[in-house]
Short mmCIF file of C-alpha atoms and ligand atoms in Angstrom, two decimals:
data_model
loop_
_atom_site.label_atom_id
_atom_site.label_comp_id
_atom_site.label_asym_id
_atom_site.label_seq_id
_atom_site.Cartn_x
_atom_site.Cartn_y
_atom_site.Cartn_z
CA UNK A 93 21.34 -19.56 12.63
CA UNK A 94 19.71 -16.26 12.70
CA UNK A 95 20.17 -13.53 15.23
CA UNK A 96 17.85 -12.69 18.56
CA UNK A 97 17.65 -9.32 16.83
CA UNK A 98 16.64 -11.35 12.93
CA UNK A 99 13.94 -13.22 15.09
CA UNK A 100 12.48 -10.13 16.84
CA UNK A 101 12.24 -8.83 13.07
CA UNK A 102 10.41 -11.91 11.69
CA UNK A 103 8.09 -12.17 14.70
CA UNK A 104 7.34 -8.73 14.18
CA UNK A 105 6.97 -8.90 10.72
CA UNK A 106 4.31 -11.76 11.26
CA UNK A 107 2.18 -9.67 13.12
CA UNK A 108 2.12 -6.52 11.03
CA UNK A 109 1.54 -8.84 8.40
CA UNK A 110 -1.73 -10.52 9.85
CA UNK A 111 -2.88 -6.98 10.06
CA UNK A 112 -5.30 -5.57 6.89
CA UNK A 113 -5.30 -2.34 8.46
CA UNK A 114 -1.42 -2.28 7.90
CA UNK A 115 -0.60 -4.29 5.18
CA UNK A 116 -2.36 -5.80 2.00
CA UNK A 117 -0.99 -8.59 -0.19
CA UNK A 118 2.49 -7.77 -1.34
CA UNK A 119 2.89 -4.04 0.37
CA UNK A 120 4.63 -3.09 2.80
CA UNK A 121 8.42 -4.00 4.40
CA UNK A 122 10.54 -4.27 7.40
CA UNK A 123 14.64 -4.31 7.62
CA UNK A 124 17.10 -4.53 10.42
CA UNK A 125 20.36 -3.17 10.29
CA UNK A 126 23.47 -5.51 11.70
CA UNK A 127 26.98 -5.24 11.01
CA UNK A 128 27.29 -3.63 7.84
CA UNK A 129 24.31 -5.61 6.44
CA UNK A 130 20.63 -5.06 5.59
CA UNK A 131 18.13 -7.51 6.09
CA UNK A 132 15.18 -6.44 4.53
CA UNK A 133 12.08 -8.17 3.01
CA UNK A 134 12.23 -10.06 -0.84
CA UNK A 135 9.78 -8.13 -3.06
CA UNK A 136 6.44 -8.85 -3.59
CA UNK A 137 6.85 -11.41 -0.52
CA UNK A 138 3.66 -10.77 1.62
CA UNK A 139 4.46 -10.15 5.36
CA UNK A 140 1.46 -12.03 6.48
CA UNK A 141 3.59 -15.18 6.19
CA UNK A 142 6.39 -13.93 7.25
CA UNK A 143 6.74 -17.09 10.25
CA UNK A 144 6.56 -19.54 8.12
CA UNK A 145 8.49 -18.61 5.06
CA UNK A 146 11.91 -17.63 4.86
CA UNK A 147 11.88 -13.65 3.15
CA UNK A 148 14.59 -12.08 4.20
CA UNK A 149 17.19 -11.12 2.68
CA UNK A 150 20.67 -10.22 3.64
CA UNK A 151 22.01 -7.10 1.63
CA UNK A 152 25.74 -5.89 2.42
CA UNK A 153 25.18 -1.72 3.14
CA UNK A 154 28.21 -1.67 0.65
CA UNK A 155 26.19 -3.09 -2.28
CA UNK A 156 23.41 -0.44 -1.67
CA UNK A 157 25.74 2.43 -1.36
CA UNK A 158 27.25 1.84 -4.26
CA UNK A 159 23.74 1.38 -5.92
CA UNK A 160 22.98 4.26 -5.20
CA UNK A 161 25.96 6.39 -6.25
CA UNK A 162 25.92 4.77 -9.68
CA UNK A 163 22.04 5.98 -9.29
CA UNK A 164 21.19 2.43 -10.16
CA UNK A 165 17.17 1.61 -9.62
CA UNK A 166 17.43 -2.19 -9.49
CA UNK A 167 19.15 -4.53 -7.26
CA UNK A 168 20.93 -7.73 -7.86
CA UNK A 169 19.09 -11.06 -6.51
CA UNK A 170 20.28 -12.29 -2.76
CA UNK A 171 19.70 -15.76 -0.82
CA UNK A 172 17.78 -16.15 1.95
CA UNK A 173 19.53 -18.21 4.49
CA UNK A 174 16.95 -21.23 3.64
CA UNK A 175 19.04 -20.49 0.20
CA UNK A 176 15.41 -18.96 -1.91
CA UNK A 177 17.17 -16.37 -4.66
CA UNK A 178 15.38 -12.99 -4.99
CA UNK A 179 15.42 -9.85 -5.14
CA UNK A 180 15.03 -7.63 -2.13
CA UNK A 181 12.29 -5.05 -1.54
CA UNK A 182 12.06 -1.91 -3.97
CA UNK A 183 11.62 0.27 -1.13
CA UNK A 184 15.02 -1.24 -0.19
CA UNK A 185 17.14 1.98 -0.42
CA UNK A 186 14.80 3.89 1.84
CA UNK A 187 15.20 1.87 4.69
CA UNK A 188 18.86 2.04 4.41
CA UNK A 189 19.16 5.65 4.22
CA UNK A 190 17.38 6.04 7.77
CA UNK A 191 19.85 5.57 10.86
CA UNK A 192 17.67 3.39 12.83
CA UNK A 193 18.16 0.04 13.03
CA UNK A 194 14.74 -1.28 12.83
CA UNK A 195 12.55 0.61 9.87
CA UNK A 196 8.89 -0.68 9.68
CA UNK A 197 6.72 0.51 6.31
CA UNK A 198 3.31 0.10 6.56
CA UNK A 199 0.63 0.49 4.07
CA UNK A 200 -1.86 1.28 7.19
CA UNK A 201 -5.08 2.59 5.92
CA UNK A 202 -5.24 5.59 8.46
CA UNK A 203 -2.21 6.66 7.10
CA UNK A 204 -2.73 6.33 3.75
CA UNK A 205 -5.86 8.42 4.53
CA UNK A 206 -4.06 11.68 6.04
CA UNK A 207 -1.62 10.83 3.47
CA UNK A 208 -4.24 11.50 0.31
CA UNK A 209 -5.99 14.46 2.33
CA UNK A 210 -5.73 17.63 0.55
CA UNK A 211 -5.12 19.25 4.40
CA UNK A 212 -3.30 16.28 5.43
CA UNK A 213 0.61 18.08 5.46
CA UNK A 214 -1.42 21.31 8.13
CA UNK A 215 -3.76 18.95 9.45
CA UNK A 216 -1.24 16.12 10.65
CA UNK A 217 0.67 18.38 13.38
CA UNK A 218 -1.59 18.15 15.79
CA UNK A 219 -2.51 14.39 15.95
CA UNK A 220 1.55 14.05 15.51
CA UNK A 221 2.52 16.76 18.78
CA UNK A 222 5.09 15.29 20.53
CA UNK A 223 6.64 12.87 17.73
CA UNK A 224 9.59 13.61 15.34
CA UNK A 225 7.95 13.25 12.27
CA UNK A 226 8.28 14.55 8.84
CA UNK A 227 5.74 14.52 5.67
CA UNK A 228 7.21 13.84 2.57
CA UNK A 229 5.31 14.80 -0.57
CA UNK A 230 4.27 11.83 -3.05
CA UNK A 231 7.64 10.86 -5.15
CA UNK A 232 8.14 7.60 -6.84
CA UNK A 233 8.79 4.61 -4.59
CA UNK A 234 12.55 3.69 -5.00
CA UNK A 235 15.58 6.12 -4.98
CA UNK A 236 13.90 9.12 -5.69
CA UNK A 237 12.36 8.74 -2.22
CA UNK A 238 14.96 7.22 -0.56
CA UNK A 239 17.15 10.53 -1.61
CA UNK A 240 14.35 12.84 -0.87
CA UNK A 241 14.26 11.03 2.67
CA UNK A 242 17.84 11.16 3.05
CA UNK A 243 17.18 15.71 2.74
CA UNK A 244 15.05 14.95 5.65
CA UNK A 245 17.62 13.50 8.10
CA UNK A 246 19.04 16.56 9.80
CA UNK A 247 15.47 16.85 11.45
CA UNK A 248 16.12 13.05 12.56
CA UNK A 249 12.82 12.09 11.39
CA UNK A 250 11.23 8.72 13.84
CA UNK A 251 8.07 8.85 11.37
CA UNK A 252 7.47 9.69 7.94
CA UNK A 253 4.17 9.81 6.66
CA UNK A 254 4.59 9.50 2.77
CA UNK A 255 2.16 11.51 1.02
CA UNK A 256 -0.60 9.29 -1.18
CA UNK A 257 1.35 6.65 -0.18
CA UNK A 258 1.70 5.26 3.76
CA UNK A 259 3.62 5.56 6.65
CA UNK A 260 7.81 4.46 8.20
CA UNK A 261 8.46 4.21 11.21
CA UNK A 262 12.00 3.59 12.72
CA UNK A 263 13.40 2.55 16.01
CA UNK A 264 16.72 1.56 17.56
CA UNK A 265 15.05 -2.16 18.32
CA UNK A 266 11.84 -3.80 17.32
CA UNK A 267 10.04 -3.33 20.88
CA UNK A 268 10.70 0.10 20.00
CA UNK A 269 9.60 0.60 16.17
CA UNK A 270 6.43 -1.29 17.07
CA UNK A 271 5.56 0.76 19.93
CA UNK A 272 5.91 3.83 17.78
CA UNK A 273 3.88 2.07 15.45
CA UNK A 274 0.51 1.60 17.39
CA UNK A 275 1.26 5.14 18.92
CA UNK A 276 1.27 6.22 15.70
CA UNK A 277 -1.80 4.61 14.50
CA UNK A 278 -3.66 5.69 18.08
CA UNK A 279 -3.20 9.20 17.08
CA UNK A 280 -4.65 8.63 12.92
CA UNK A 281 -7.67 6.79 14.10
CA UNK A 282 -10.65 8.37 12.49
CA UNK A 283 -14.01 7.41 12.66
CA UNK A 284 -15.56 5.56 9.29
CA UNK A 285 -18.19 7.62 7.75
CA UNK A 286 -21.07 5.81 7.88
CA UNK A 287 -22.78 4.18 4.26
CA UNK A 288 -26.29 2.53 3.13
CA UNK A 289 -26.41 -1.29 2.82
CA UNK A 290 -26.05 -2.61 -0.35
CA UNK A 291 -28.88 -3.71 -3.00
CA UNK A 292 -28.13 -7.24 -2.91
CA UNK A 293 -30.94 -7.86 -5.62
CA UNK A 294 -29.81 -5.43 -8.04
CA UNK A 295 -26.49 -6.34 -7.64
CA UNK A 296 -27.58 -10.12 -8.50
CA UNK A 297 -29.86 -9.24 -11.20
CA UNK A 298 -26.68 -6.82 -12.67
CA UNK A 299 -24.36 -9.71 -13.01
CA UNK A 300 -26.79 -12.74 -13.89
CA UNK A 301 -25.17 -15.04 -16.82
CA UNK A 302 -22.14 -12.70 -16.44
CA UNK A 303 -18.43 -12.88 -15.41
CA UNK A 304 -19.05 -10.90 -12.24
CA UNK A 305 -20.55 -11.57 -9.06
CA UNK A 306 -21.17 -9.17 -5.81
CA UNK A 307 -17.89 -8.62 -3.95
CA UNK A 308 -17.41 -11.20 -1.62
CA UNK A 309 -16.16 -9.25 1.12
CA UNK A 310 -19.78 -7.96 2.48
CA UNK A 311 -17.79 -4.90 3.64
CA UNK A 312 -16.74 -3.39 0.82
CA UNK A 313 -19.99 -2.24 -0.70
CA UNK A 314 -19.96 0.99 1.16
CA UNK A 315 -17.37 1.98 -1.06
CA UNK A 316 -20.26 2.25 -3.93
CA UNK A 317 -23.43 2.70 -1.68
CA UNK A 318 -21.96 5.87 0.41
CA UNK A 319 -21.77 8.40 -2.69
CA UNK A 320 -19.44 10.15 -1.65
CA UNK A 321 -17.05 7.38 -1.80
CA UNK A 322 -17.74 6.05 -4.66
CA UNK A 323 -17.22 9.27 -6.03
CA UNK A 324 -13.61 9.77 -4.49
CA UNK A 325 -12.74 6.39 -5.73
CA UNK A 326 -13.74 7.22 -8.95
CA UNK A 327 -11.68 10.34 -8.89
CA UNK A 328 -8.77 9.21 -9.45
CA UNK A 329 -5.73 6.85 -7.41
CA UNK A 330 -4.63 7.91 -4.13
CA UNK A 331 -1.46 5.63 -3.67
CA UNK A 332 0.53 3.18 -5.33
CA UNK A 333 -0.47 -0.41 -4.38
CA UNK A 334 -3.87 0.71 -5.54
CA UNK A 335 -3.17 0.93 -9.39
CA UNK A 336 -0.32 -1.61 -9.43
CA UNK A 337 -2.41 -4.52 -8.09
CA UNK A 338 -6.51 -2.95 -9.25
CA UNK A 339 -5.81 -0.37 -11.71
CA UNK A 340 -5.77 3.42 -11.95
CA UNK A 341 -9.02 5.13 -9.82
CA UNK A 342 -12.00 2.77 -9.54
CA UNK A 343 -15.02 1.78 -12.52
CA UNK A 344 -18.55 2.65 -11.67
CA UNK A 345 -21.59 1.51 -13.23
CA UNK A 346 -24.12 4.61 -13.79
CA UNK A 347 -27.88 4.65 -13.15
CA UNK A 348 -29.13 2.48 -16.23
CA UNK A 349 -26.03 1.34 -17.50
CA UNK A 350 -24.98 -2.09 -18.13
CA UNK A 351 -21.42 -4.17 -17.26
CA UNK A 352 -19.91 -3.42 -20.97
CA UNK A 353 -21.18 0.11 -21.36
CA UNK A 354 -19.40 0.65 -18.12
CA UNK A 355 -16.08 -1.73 -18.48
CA UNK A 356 -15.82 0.28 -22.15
CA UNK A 357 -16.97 3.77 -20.41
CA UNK A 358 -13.47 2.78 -17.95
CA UNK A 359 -10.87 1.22 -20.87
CA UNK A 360 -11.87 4.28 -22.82
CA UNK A 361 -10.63 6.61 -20.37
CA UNK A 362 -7.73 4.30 -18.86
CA UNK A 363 -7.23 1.61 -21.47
CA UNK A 364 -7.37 -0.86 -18.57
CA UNK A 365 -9.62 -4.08 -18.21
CA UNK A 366 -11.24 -3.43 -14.69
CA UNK A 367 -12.19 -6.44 -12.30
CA UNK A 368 -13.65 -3.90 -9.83
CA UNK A 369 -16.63 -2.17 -10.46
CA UNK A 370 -18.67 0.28 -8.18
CA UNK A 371 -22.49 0.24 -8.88
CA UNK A 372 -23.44 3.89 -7.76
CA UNK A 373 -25.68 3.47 -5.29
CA UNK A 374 -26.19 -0.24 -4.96
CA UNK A 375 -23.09 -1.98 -4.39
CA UNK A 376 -19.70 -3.14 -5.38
CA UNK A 377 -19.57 -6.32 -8.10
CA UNK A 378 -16.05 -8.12 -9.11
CA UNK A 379 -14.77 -10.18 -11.84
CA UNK A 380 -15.30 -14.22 -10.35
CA UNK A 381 -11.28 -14.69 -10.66
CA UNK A 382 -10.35 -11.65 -8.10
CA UNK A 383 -7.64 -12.94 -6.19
CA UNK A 384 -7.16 -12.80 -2.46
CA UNK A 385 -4.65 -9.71 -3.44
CA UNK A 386 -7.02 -7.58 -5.60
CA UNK A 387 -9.62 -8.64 -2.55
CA UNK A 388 -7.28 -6.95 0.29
CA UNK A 389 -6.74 -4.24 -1.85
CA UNK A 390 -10.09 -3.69 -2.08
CA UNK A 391 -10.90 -3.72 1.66
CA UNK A 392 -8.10 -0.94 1.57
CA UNK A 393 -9.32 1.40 -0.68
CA UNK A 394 -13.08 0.57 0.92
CA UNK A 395 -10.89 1.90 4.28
CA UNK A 396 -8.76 4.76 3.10
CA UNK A 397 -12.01 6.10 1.41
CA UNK A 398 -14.26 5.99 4.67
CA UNK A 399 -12.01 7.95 6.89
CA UNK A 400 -11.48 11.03 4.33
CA UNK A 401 -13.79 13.82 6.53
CA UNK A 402 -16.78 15.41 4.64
CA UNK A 403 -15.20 18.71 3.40
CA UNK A 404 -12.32 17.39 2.54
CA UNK A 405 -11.49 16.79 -1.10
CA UNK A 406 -8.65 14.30 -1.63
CA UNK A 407 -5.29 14.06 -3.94
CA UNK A 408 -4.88 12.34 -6.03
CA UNK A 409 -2.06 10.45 -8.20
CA UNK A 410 -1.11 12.33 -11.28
CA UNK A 411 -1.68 10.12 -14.27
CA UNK A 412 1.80 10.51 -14.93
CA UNK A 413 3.11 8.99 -11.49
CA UNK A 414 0.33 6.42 -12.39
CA UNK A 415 1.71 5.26 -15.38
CA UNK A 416 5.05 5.23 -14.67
CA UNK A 417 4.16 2.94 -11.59
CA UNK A 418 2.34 0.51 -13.75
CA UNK A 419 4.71 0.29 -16.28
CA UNK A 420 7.59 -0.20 -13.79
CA UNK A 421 9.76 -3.37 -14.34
CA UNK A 422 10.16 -3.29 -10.83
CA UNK A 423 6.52 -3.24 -9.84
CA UNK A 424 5.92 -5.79 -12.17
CA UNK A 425 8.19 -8.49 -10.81
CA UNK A 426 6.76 -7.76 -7.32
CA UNK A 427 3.65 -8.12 -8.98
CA UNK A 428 4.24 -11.27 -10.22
CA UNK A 429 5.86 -12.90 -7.04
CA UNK A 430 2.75 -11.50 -5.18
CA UNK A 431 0.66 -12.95 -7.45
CA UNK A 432 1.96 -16.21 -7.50
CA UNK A 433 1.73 -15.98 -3.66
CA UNK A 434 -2.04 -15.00 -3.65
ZN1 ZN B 51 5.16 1.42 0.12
#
């Protein structure tokens, strides 16, 4: 039997979950604190599915205090009360350090938007009057930035937006972290900038008798037909889930170039196979195996990109911080549940 207050959680969860604008494929998590124990998502679970499958997973405070004063990265596997063993969210530490019972992390493109604007910590306070909110500067998912959160407290912080990353928000009941939630996304709305339709012929005649086909999604062109964004998603990567489910930055295809030229141009610089690639100008083409994941992701980064204002250059990922998140033994099993989910 699970709790009113477990049920608000997984109702809740459901609906964020059916939500592309907030979450994508594996990202994003939701806990609820209740006597002495944590339940907070499995890893790599996706929250869109959250009503019909049993993801939660009961983690004694104890065992994460104790985590994290041994500094310890990884947890141990829990049961779900249908009896599924897993492991519970990486982002599992973060939500315990805030007070509130109820802590919502969202992957919402708006916020991950402010969140990779190179204005975004001046620029925030006045969409955010009113709230109690705090920025936190991009630091690796896990206990780095559930101990850079926890410096943050004394300012009893409601929302954090996470820079090149997305958003928490926490409230003492789940009527009350999802009202903050859609305030909170009110006040990031921007307006998409607007992009060229895509060059359905060219993009046909590009992948004839090849691996790739147009992107399915009829959306997600703008991403390569507004050049703008194709050049910002070139740049570089803006935020985790990004590089950990479609690589680091985003492939384009030049003016007269063909599929290999520009898949080697890529692994060159990245030493990664891409299954994205932007055709400047024309369109956006995909490998004929993406999966539903790399599609939402995809939609994401087609979303975050849009709503960056002319005149304002974006930050990006460190190569670094990219590495170390694709290399992650964490990341990887989340990867793989996700994938087997997708
Ligand atoms: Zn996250």
């Amino acid at each position: 039997m699970s709790s009113p207050a477990l049920q608000s959680l997984v109702a809740l969860s459901a609906r964020i979950g059916r939500d592309l604008n907030l979450v994508q494929a594996g990202g994003g998590n939701t806990s609820l604190k209740e006597n002495g124990t944590l339940w907070v998502k499995a890893s790599g679970k996706w929250l869109a599915r959250a009503a019909e499958e049993d993801m939660f997973l009961p983690v004694p405070m104890t065992d994460i205090a104790s985590n994290m004063a041994a500094s310890r990265e990884s947890f141990a596997e829990y049961r779900t009360r249908s009896g599924t063993v897993l492991r519970p969210s990486v982002e599992t530490t973060m939500h315990a350090v805030l007070p509130h019972r109820v802590v919502v992390h969202v992957h919402s493109v708006a916020a991950i938007a402010w969140s990779a604007r190179s204005d975004g910590p001046e620029s925030i306070r006045s969409p955010f009057d009113g709230l109690r909110w705090t920025w936190i500067s991009y630091i690796h998912p896990g206990l780095s930035l559930a101990r850079r959160i926890e410096e943050e407290l004394p300012g009893k912080p409601d929302v954090l937006l996470l820079g090149n990353h997305g958003l928490v928000v926490a409230g003492q009941d789940c009527d009350m972290a999802e009202r903050l939630l859609h305030d909170v996304e009110r006040r990031l709305a921007m307006n998409a900038q607007p992009a060229p339709p895509a060059d359905k012929q060219a993009l046909e005649r590009l992948t004839r008798r090849t691996q790739w086909s147009p992107a399915e999604d009829d959306e997600v062109h703008a991403l390569a037909t507004n050049i703008r964004s194709c050049k910002i998603a070139a740049g570089g990567t803006m935020y985790p889930d990004h590089c950990v489910y479609l690589g680091p930055a985003s492939a384009t295809v030049r003016a007269g170039e063909s599929i290999d030229q520009a898949v080697e141009r890529y692994m060159t610089r990245y030493n990664y196979r891409p299954s994205v690639l932007l055709v400047e100008g024309k369109g956006v083409i995909t490998t004929k195996d993406l999966n539903r994941a790399g599609r939402e992701l995809l939609l994401c980064l087609k979303r975050v990109v849009e709503r960056i204002p002319p005149g304002v250059p974006p930050t990006y990922l460190e190569d670094w911080q990219v590495a170390k998140l694709m290399n992650w033994d964490a990341e990887k099993y989340r990867i793989s549940i996700a994938q087997a989910q997708s």
